Amino acid sequence: MGPHPAVAAIRLAVRRVLHDVLNELNELPGGMSAADRRSEAVRQSAGHCAGVGAGHRAGHNTGRRAVQTPDRRPLVLVACSGGADSMALASALAFEAPKLSVRAGAVTVDHGLQAGSDVRAAEVAHRLAALHLDPVEAVAVTVGRTGGPEAAARDARYAALDEAAERHGAVAVLLGHTRDDQAETVLLGLARGSGIRSLSGMAAVSGTGRYRRPFLQLDRQTARKACLVQHLPVWDDPMNADPAYTRSRLRHEGLPALEKALGKGVVEALARTAQLSRDDADALDAWAAQADATVRDDAGLLECAKLYALPPAVRRRVLRRALVAAGSPAGSLFARHVEEVERLIVGWRGQKPLNLPGRVEAHRQGGRLVIRQG
């Protein structure tokens, strides 16, 4: 008798992602894979940082150093909060990785936003170690205030995951975002009015290939059911039900209201919209990258007449690329900023120079668009 359908579904999703990661490693040029390169770099450093659980065992110095054979199997980490989505993901990775000669580890991040969060992180790490994941690490972070509480927590979390991946030489980090999360992200992007890229939601692969989201085609209930039938303890973060947070209100009020008004299938439709939007956005980004070189003069300045001739969607992408290249932070550069710069091209009336995020200035001079950091 095979596993429960929910368990089979999460394992299949993880198996596919692991196959993708291994195929990409094998396609790299040169004799040493990316996994070997990263592992070698880690071995040459001061050594692995101490972690939680089975991942870091210190030996006693008896005067003779034991010779250990380096484990060259690629390491894949799972980011786990202890919730149903990420615990289901951790269990599936623990099951599938050994069959593919992949090492499986885990990282849980303590944001320090609730009383006893350190104790909670230690409990999650213990559960992950019980799944025979190795290494397992609990990382405490300090959450700033930039961009609001949700964005600040996300930035701190990803910074910690990046550091952990580098420290352990991991070739990939798995994230437990589900189809429901994708639907929420699309609606949030729609509310911001940020364009097609915002509607494309979360990518299955991001962070230059480091981050993988196996569950984007699975709903939240499948992950929760997989935990239930495997008797995996899960932790429901009270912040996910706190109406003070936009995503929480959307999850518990907005989406149910949409399903009541429009019928079932809203989540699936929004997730499908995300994929279609991503395909379109990727094509337009590629077009803009090619067009960038054709709209510059010999000195590298953007020529307003050539920019004017581009389709608006491509022109705005060229402008955004130029602003980011000049030093404007991508996360602080909104659609309205790019539209203001675009008016220097399509609605020129002798406007004054524009001050943009990152102390970047844009002004029109002699038929050229000058973008520089002040």
Short mmCIF file of C-alpha atoms in Angstrom, two decimals:
data_model
loop_
_atom_site.label_atom_id
_atom_site.label_comp_id
_atom_site.label_asym_id
_atom_site.label_seq_id
_atom_site.Cartn_x
_atom_site.Cartn_y
_atom_site.Cartn_z
CA MET A 1 0.00 0.00 0.00
CA GLY A 2 1.41 3.32 -1.06
CA PRO A 3 1.61 6.57 0.92
CA HIS A 4 -1.38 8.81 1.50
CA PRO A 5 -2.18 10.92 -1.64
CA ALA A 6 -1.15 14.12 0.14
CA VAL A 7 2.19 12.62 1.16
CA ALA A 8 2.71 11.27 -2.35
CA ALA A 9 2.00 14.71 -3.81
CA ILE A 10 4.51 16.57 -1.65
CA ARG A 11 7.19 13.95 -2.22
CA LEU A 12 6.70 14.06 -5.97
CA ALA A 13 6.98 17.85 -5.98
CA VAL A 14 10.25 17.71 -4.03
CA ARG A 15 11.61 14.86 -6.15
CA ARG A 16 11.09 16.90 -9.30
CA VAL A 17 12.92 19.89 -7.86
CA LEU A 18 15.83 17.75 -6.69
CA HIS A 19 16.10 16.25 -10.17
CA ASP A 20 16.18 19.77 -11.61
CA VAL A 21 18.94 20.81 -9.23
CA LEU A 22 21.04 17.74 -10.00
CA ASN A 23 20.58 18.14 -13.74
CA GLU A 24 21.72 21.76 -13.54
CA LEU A 25 24.80 20.77 -11.54
CA ASN A 26 25.73 18.11 -14.09
CA GLU A 27 25.39 20.59 -16.94
CA LEU A 28 27.97 22.99 -15.48
CA PRO A 29 31.24 23.20 -17.46
CA GLY A 30 34.48 22.04 -15.87
CA GLY A 31 35.40 19.03 -13.85
CA MET A 32 34.07 20.15 -10.46
CA SER A 33 30.37 20.69 -9.91
CA ALA A 34 28.97 23.73 -8.14
CA ALA A 35 28.32 21.53 -5.11
CA ASP A 36 31.97 20.48 -5.00
CA ARG A 37 33.17 24.05 -5.44
CA ARG A 38 30.99 25.36 -2.64
CA SER A 39 31.80 22.45 -0.36
CA GLU A 40 35.51 22.94 -0.98
CA ALA A 41 35.23 26.64 -0.18
CA VAL A 42 33.47 25.83 3.07
CA ARG A 43 36.06 23.20 4.01
CA GLN A 44 38.84 25.73 3.45
CA SER A 45 37.21 28.28 5.71
CA ALA A 46 37.42 28.29 9.48
CA GLY A 47 34.97 25.43 9.58
CA HIS A 48 31.26 24.99 9.86
CA CYS A 49 29.43 27.12 12.41
CA ALA A 50 27.94 25.24 15.31
CA GLY A 51 24.31 24.29 14.68
CA VAL A 52 21.41 22.61 16.38
CA GLY A 53 20.73 18.91 16.39
CA ALA A 54 22.64 16.21 14.54
CA GLY A 55 24.35 18.54 12.10
CA HIS A 56 27.41 19.55 14.11
CA ARG A 57 29.19 17.03 16.31
CA ALA A 58 32.52 18.04 17.80
CA GLY A 59 35.18 15.34 18.24
CA HIS A 60 37.64 15.08 21.12
CA ASN A 61 41.26 15.94 20.40
CA THR A 62 43.30 12.87 21.28
CA GLY A 63 46.51 14.05 19.65
CA ARG A 64 45.80 12.19 16.42
CA ARG A 65 43.42 13.64 13.88
CA ALA A 66 41.06 11.18 12.30
CA VAL A 67 41.08 11.12 8.51
CA GLN A 68 37.58 11.71 7.22
CA THR A 69 36.44 11.28 3.66
CA PRO A 70 34.81 14.51 2.46
CA ASP A 71 31.13 14.10 1.70
CA ARG A 72 30.87 15.48 -1.81
CA ARG A 73 27.16 14.93 -2.17
CA PRO A 74 25.39 18.23 -2.88
CA LEU A 75 23.60 19.78 0.07
CA VAL A 76 20.03 21.09 -0.15
CA LEU A 77 18.58 23.06 2.74
CA VAL A 78 14.94 23.59 3.64
CA ALA A 79 13.78 26.82 5.28
CA CYS A 80 11.36 25.76 8.00
CA SER A 81 9.28 27.90 10.35
CA GLY A 82 7.59 24.91 11.96
CA GLY A 83 4.30 25.59 10.17
CA ALA A 84 2.45 22.94 8.18
CA ASP A 85 3.77 24.03 4.77
CA SER A 86 7.44 24.01 5.69
CA MET A 87 7.22 20.92 7.94
CA ALA A 88 5.61 19.01 5.07
CA LEU A 89 8.41 20.23 2.83
CA ALA A 90 11.08 19.19 5.34
CA SER A 91 9.59 15.71 5.67
CA ALA A 92 9.47 15.25 1.90
CA LEU A 93 13.07 16.43 1.50
CA ALA A 94 14.23 14.08 4.27
CA PHE A 95 12.53 11.19 2.46
CA GLU A 96 13.60 11.96 -1.11
CA ALA A 97 17.14 13.30 -0.72
CA PRO A 98 18.90 10.05 0.33
CA LYS A 99 17.45 8.22 -2.67
CA LEU A 100 19.16 10.74 -4.98
CA SER A 101 22.48 10.92 -3.11
CA VAL A 102 21.69 14.42 -1.88
CA ARG A 103 22.43 15.66 1.63
CA ALA A 104 19.45 17.35 3.28
CA GLY A 105 19.65 20.01 5.98
CA ALA A 106 17.43 22.70 7.43
CA VAL A 107 17.45 26.25 8.74
CA THR A 108 14.85 27.83 11.00
CA VAL A 109 14.91 31.59 11.53
CA ASP A 110 14.03 33.22 14.83
CA HIS A 111 12.75 36.73 14.02
CA GLY A 112 12.55 37.65 17.69
CA LEU A 113 9.13 39.26 17.22
CA GLN A 114 7.28 37.25 19.87
CA ALA A 115 7.98 36.30 23.46
CA GLY A 116 9.61 32.89 23.64
CA SER A 117 10.53 32.86 19.94
CA ASP A 118 13.98 31.47 20.77
CA VAL A 119 12.40 28.52 22.57
CA ARG A 120 10.09 27.96 19.62
CA ALA A 121 13.03 28.00 17.19
CA ALA A 122 14.88 25.44 19.31
CA GLU A 123 11.81 23.17 19.33
CA VAL A 124 11.51 23.41 15.55
CA ALA A 125 15.20 22.62 15.14
CA HIS A 126 14.78 19.56 17.38
CA ARG A 127 11.90 18.32 15.22
CA LEU A 128 13.96 18.84 12.07
CA ALA A 129 16.87 16.90 13.52
CA ALA A 130 14.44 14.10 14.38
CA LEU A 131 13.72 13.84 10.64
CA HIS A 132 17.46 13.04 10.23
CA LEU A 133 18.20 16.32 8.48
CA ASP A 134 21.83 17.32 8.84
CA PRO A 135 22.94 20.05 9.35
CA VAL A 136 20.14 21.74 11.24
CA GLU A 137 20.58 25.32 12.34
CA ALA A 138 18.49 27.89 14.25
CA VAL A 139 19.45 31.44 13.33
CA ALA A 140 18.37 34.54 15.26
CA VAL A 141 17.95 37.77 13.31
CA THR A 142 17.19 41.39 14.08
CA VAL A 143 14.23 42.73 12.13
CA GLY A 144 14.50 46.35 11.03
CA ARG A 145 11.73 48.77 10.10
CA THR A 146 12.35 49.53 6.43
CA GLY A 147 9.31 48.86 4.27
CA GLY A 148 7.00 47.90 7.12
CA PRO A 149 7.04 44.91 9.50
CA GLU A 150 6.25 42.22 6.93
CA ALA A 151 8.84 43.40 4.41
CA ALA A 152 11.47 43.94 7.10
CA ALA A 153 10.96 40.43 8.48
CA ARG A 154 11.19 38.98 4.98
CA ASP A 155 14.43 40.86 4.25
CA ALA A 156 16.00 39.68 7.51
CA ARG A 157 14.89 36.10 6.85
CA TYR A 158 16.32 35.93 3.34
CA ALA A 159 19.58 37.51 4.48
CA ALA A 160 19.90 34.79 7.13
CA LEU A 161 19.09 32.06 4.61
CA ASP A 162 21.65 33.43 2.15
CA GLU A 163 24.31 33.42 4.86
CA ALA A 164 23.42 29.89 5.93
CA ALA A 165 23.54 28.63 2.34
CA GLU A 166 26.98 30.17 1.84
CA ARG A 167 28.24 28.92 5.17
CA HIS A 168 27.25 25.32 4.51
CA GLY A 169 27.93 25.31 0.78
CA ALA A 170 24.30 24.49 -0.09
CA VAL A 171 23.37 24.29 -3.75
CA ALA A 172 19.71 25.13 -3.12
CA VAL A 173 17.27 26.27 -0.44
CA LEU A 174 13.71 24.97 -0.58
CA LEU A 175 10.83 27.24 0.45
CA GLY A 176 7.35 26.06 1.41
CA HIS A 177 5.21 28.62 -0.45
CA THR A 178 2.00 27.05 -1.73
CA ARG A 179 -0.52 27.89 -4.43
CA ASP A 180 -2.53 29.77 -1.80
CA ASP A 181 0.50 31.94 -1.02
CA GLN A 182 0.89 32.61 -4.73
CA ALA A 183 -2.73 33.73 -5.03
CA GLU A 184 -2.29 36.11 -2.11
CA THR A 185 0.87 37.54 -3.66
CA VAL A 186 -0.90 38.20 -6.96
CA LEU A 187 -3.74 40.03 -5.21
CA LEU A 188 -1.29 42.12 -3.20
CA GLY A 189 0.51 43.04 -6.42
CA LEU A 190 -2.78 43.95 -8.05
CA ALA A 191 -3.64 46.22 -5.12
CA ARG A 192 -0.31 48.01 -5.45
CA GLY A 193 -0.85 48.62 -9.15
CA SER A 194 2.78 47.78 -9.85
CA GLY A 195 2.38 46.20 -13.27
CA ILE A 196 2.69 42.77 -14.81
CA ARG A 197 5.86 41.82 -12.97
CA SER A 198 4.10 42.28 -9.66
CA LEU A 199 1.20 40.14 -10.92
CA SER A 200 3.62 37.34 -11.75
CA GLY A 201 3.91 36.49 -8.06
CA MET A 202 6.69 34.26 -6.79
CA ALA A 203 8.97 32.40 -9.18
CA ALA A 204 9.48 28.66 -8.86
CA VAL A 205 13.20 29.42 -9.05
CA SER A 206 14.70 32.69 -7.80
CA GLY A 207 17.80 34.17 -6.21
CA THR A 208 20.03 33.22 -9.19
CA GLY A 209 18.83 29.64 -8.83
CA ARG A 210 19.34 29.27 -5.09
CA TYR A 211 15.71 29.36 -3.96
CA ARG A 212 13.24 26.70 -5.09
CA ARG A 213 9.51 26.56 -4.39
CA PRO A 214 8.29 22.98 -4.98
CA PHE A 215 4.75 23.57 -3.66
CA LEU A 216 3.53 26.39 -5.93
CA GLN A 217 1.18 23.94 -7.65
CA LEU A 218 -0.10 22.44 -4.38
CA ASP A 219 -2.68 23.95 -2.07
CA ARG A 220 -2.19 24.65 1.61
CA GLN A 221 -4.58 21.88 2.66
CA THR A 222 -2.47 19.24 0.92
CA ALA A 223 0.57 20.24 2.97
CA ARG A 224 -1.44 20.29 6.20
CA LYS A 225 -2.98 16.89 5.44
CA ALA A 226 0.48 15.45 4.77
CA CYS A 227 1.60 16.59 8.21
CA LEU A 228 -1.50 15.16 9.83
CA VAL A 229 -1.19 11.67 8.36
CA GLN A 230 2.54 11.56 9.15
CA HIS A 231 1.89 12.73 12.74
CA LEU A 232 4.19 15.71 12.27
CA PRO A 233 3.68 18.39 14.93
CA VAL A 234 3.16 21.83 13.43
CA TRP A 235 3.11 25.34 14.82
CA ASP A 236 0.53 27.88 13.66
CA ASP A 237 2.14 31.30 13.89
CA PRO A 238 -0.38 33.66 15.56
CA MET A 239 0.91 36.47 13.36
CA ASN A 240 -0.64 34.68 10.38
CA ALA A 241 -4.07 35.30 11.94
CA ASP A 242 -3.35 38.84 13.16
CA PRO A 243 -5.56 41.33 11.26
CA ALA A 244 -2.90 43.99 11.78
CA TYR A 245 -1.01 42.43 8.86
CA THR A 246 -2.20 42.93 5.29
CA ARG A 247 -1.55 39.38 4.14
CA SER A 248 -3.39 38.00 7.15
CA ARG A 249 -6.48 40.08 6.35
CA LEU A 250 -6.31 38.98 2.74
CA ARG A 251 -6.00 35.32 3.73
CA HIS A 252 -8.85 35.26 6.24
CA GLU A 253 -11.18 37.90 4.81
CA GLY A 254 -10.30 38.89 1.25
CA LEU A 255 -9.88 35.53 -0.47
CA PRO A 256 -12.89 33.90 1.25
CA ALA A 257 -15.01 36.88 0.16
CA LEU A 258 -13.80 36.49 -3.43
CA GLU A 259 -14.60 32.78 -3.41
CA LYS A 260 -18.03 33.49 -2.00
CA ALA A 261 -18.72 36.06 -4.72
CA LEU A 262 -17.04 34.32 -7.67
CA GLY A 263 -17.18 30.67 -6.69
CA LYS A 264 -14.50 28.08 -6.06
CA GLY A 265 -11.43 28.13 -8.25
CA VAL A 266 -10.29 31.67 -7.50
CA VAL A 267 -7.00 30.51 -5.99
CA GLU A 268 -6.22 28.28 -8.96
CA ALA A 269 -7.11 31.07 -11.40
CA LEU A 270 -4.88 33.57 -9.60
CA ALA A 271 -1.98 31.11 -9.58
CA ARG A 272 -2.48 30.53 -13.30
CA THR A 273 -2.51 34.30 -13.83
CA ALA A 274 0.82 34.50 -12.03
CA GLN A 275 2.44 32.02 -14.43
CA LEU A 276 1.03 33.69 -17.54
CA SER A 277 2.10 37.10 -16.27
CA ARG A 278 5.58 35.82 -15.50
CA ASP A 279 5.99 34.46 -19.02
CA ASP A 280 4.96 37.83 -20.48
CA ALA A 281 7.16 39.79 -18.07
CA ASP A 282 10.18 37.60 -18.83
CA ALA A 283 9.70 38.17 -22.57
CA LEU A 284 9.41 41.94 -22.11
CA ASP A 285 12.48 42.00 -19.84
CA ALA A 286 14.48 40.19 -22.53
CA TRP A 287 13.26 42.65 -25.16
CA ALA A 288 14.25 45.58 -22.94
CA ALA A 289 17.72 44.12 -22.36
CA GLN A 290 18.27 43.91 -26.10
CA ALA A 291 16.81 47.37 -26.72
CA ASP A 292 19.01 49.01 -24.09
CA ALA A 293 22.10 49.01 -26.31
CA THR A 294 20.20 50.44 -29.30
CA VAL A 295 18.96 53.59 -27.54
CA ARG A 296 22.33 54.89 -26.32
CA ASP A 297 24.80 57.24 -27.98
CA ASP A 298 28.55 56.69 -28.22
CA ALA A 299 29.00 58.07 -24.69
CA GLY A 300 26.44 55.59 -23.29
CA LEU A 301 23.72 58.21 -22.65
CA LEU A 302 20.11 57.37 -23.38
CA GLU A 303 18.74 59.15 -26.44
CA CYS A 304 15.26 60.51 -25.84
CA ALA A 305 14.09 60.19 -29.46
CA LYS A 306 15.01 56.51 -29.58
CA LEU A 307 13.40 55.89 -26.20
CA TYR A 308 10.22 57.58 -27.43
CA ALA A 309 10.04 55.14 -30.35
CA LEU A 310 9.97 52.09 -28.07
CA PRO A 311 6.70 50.50 -26.93
CA PRO A 312 5.81 51.90 -23.48
CA ALA A 313 6.24 48.55 -21.70
CA VAL A 314 9.75 48.16 -23.11
CA ARG A 315 10.67 51.81 -22.58
CA ARG A 316 9.75 51.70 -18.90
CA ARG A 317 11.84 48.59 -18.42
CA VAL A 318 14.85 50.24 -20.07
CA LEU A 319 14.42 53.23 -17.76
CA ARG A 320 14.11 51.07 -14.68
CA ARG A 321 17.27 49.15 -15.63
CA ALA A 322 19.14 52.44 -16.01
CA LEU A 323 17.92 53.76 -12.66
CA VAL A 324 18.91 50.61 -10.80
CA ALA A 325 22.30 50.59 -12.54
CA ALA A 326 22.84 54.17 -11.38
CA GLY A 327 22.30 53.16 -7.76
CA SER A 328 18.57 53.36 -7.11
CA PRO A 329 17.57 50.39 -4.88
CA ALA A 330 15.24 48.06 -6.76
CA GLY A 331 13.09 47.53 -3.68
CA SER A 332 12.51 51.26 -3.25
CA LEU A 333 11.96 52.05 -6.92
CA PHE A 334 8.23 52.03 -7.60
CA ALA A 335 6.17 52.34 -10.76
CA ARG A 336 5.41 55.99 -10.04
CA HIS A 337 9.14 56.80 -9.99
CA VAL A 338 9.65 55.23 -13.41
CA GLU A 339 6.56 57.03 -14.75
CA GLU A 340 7.97 60.37 -13.60
CA VAL A 341 11.19 59.67 -15.47
CA GLU A 342 9.21 58.53 -18.51
CA ARG A 343 7.49 61.93 -18.63
CA LEU A 344 10.89 63.44 -19.37
CA ILE A 345 10.67 61.47 -22.62
CA VAL A 346 7.00 61.55 -23.64
CA GLY A 347 5.80 64.72 -21.89
CA TRP A 348 8.79 67.04 -21.99
CA ARG A 349 7.94 70.58 -20.85
CA GLY A 350 11.29 71.67 -19.45
CA GLN A 351 10.85 69.87 -16.12
CA LYS A 352 13.36 70.22 -13.32
CA PRO A 353 15.66 67.30 -12.46
CA LEU A 354 13.99 64.44 -10.63
CA ASN A 355 15.25 63.18 -7.28
CA LEU A 356 14.81 59.41 -6.99
CA PRO A 357 15.52 56.73 -4.35
CA GLY A 358 19.20 56.11 -3.68
CA ARG A 359 20.10 59.76 -4.25
CA VAL A 360 19.79 59.19 -7.99
CA GLU A 361 18.99 62.18 -10.20
CA ALA A 362 17.45 62.12 -13.67
CA HIS A 363 17.18 65.07 -16.04
CA ARG A 364 16.93 65.74 -19.74
CA GLN A 365 19.74 67.62 -21.43
CA GLY A 366 20.31 68.17 -25.14
CA GLY A 367 18.04 65.34 -26.24
CA ARG A 368 19.73 62.93 -23.83
CA LEU A 369 18.49 61.48 -20.57
CA VAL A 370 21.16 61.88 -17.91
CA ILE A 371 20.84 59.52 -14.92
CA ARG A 372 23.46 59.69 -12.18
CA GLN A 373 23.88 59.42 -8.46
CA GLY A 374 24.15 62.78 -6.73
#
